[in-house]
mmCIF file of N, CA and C in Angstrom:
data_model
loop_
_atom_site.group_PDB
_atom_site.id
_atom_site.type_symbol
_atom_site.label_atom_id
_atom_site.label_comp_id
_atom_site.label_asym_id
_atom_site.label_seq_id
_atom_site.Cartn_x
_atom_site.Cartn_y
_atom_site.Cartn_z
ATOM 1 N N UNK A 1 159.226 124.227 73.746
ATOM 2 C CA UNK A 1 159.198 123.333 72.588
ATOM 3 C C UNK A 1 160.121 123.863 71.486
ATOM 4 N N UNK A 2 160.053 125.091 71.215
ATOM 5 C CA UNK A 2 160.862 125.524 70.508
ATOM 6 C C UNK A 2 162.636 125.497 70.285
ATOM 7 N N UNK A 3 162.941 125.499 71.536
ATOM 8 C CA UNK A 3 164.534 125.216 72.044
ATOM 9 C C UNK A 3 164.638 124.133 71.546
ATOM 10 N N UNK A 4 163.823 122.625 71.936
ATOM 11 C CA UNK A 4 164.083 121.355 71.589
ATOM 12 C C UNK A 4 164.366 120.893 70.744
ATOM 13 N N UNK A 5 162.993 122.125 69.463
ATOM 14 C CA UNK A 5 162.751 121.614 68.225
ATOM 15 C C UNK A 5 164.438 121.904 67.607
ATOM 16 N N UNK A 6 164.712 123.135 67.733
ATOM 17 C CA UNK A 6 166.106 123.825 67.527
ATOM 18 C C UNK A 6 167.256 123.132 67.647
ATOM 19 N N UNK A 7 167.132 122.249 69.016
ATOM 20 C CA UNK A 7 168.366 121.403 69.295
ATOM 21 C C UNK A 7 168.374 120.215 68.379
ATOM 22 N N UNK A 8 167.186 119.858 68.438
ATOM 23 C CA UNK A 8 166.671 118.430 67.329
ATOM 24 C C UNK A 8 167.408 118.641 66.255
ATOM 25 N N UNK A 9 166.843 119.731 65.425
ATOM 26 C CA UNK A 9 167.414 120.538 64.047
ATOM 27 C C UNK A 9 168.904 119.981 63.935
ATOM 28 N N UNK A 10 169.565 120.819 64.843
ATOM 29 C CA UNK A 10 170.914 121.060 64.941
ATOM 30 C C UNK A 10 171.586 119.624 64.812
ATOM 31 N N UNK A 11 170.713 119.118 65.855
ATOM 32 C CA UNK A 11 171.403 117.256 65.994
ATOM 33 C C UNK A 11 171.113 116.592 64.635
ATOM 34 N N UNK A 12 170.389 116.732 63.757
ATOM 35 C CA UNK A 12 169.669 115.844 62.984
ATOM 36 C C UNK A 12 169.310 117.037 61.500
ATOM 37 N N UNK A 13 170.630 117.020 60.727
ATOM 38 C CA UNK A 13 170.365 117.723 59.775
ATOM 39 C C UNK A 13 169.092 117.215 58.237
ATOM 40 N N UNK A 14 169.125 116.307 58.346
ATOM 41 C CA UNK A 14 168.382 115.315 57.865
ATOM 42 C C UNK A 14 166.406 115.827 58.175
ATOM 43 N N UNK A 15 166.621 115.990 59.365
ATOM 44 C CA UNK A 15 165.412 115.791 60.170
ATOM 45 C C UNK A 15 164.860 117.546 59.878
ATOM 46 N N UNK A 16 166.263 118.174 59.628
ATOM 47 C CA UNK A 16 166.028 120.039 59.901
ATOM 48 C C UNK A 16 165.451 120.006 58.225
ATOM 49 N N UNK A 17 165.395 119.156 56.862
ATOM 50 C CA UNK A 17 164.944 119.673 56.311
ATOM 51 C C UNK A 17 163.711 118.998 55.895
ATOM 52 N N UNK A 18 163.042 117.957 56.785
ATOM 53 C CA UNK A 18 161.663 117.261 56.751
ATOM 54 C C UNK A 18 160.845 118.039 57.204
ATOM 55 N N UNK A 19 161.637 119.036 58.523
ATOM 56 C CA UNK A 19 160.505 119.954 59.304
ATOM 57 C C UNK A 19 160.986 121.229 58.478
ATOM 58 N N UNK A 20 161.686 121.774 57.885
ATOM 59 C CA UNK A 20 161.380 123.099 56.676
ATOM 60 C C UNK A 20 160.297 122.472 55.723
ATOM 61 N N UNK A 21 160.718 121.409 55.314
ATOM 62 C CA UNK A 21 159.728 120.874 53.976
ATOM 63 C C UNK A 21 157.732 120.916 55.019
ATOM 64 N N UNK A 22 158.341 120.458 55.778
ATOM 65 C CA UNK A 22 156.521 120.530 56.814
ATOM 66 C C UNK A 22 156.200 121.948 56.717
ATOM 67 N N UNK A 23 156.951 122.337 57.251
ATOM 68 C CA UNK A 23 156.785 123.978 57.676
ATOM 69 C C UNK A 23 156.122 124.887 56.767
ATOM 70 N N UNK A 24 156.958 124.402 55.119
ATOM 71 C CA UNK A 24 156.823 125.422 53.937
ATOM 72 C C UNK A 24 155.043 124.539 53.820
ATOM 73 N N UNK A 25 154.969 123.614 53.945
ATOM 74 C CA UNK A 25 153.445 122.577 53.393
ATOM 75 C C UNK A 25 152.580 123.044 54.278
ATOM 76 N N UNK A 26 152.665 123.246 55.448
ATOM 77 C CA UNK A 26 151.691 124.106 56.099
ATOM 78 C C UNK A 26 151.435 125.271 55.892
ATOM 79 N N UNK A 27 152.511 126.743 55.462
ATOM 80 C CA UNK A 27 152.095 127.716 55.132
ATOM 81 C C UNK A 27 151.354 127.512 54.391
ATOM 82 N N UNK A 28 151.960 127.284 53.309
ATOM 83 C CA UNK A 28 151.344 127.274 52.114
ATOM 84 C C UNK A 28 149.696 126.467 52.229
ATOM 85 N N UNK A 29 149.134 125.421 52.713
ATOM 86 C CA UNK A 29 147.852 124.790 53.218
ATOM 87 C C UNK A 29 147.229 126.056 53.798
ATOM 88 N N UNK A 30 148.100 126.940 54.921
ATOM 89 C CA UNK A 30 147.243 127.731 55.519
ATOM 90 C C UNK A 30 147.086 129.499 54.352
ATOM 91 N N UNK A 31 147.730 129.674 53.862
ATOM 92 C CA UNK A 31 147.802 130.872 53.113
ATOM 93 C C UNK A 31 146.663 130.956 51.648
ATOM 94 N N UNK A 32 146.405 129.594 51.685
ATOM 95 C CA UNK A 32 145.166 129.408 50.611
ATOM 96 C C UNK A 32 144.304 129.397 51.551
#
């Protein structure tokens, strides 16, 4: 899943910063 997600990223710069913006909203959900 990880490769995919990576290739996705790469293809779809747009898309690479919806899933940073997810990414940072989940730490942060899980770190509280």
């Amino acid at each position: 899943k990880s490769a995919d997600l990576l290739i996705s990223m790469g293809l779809n710069p747009e898309n690479e910063i919806l899933h940073t913006l997810a990414f940072l909203a989940g730490v942060m959900l899980w770190s509280q």
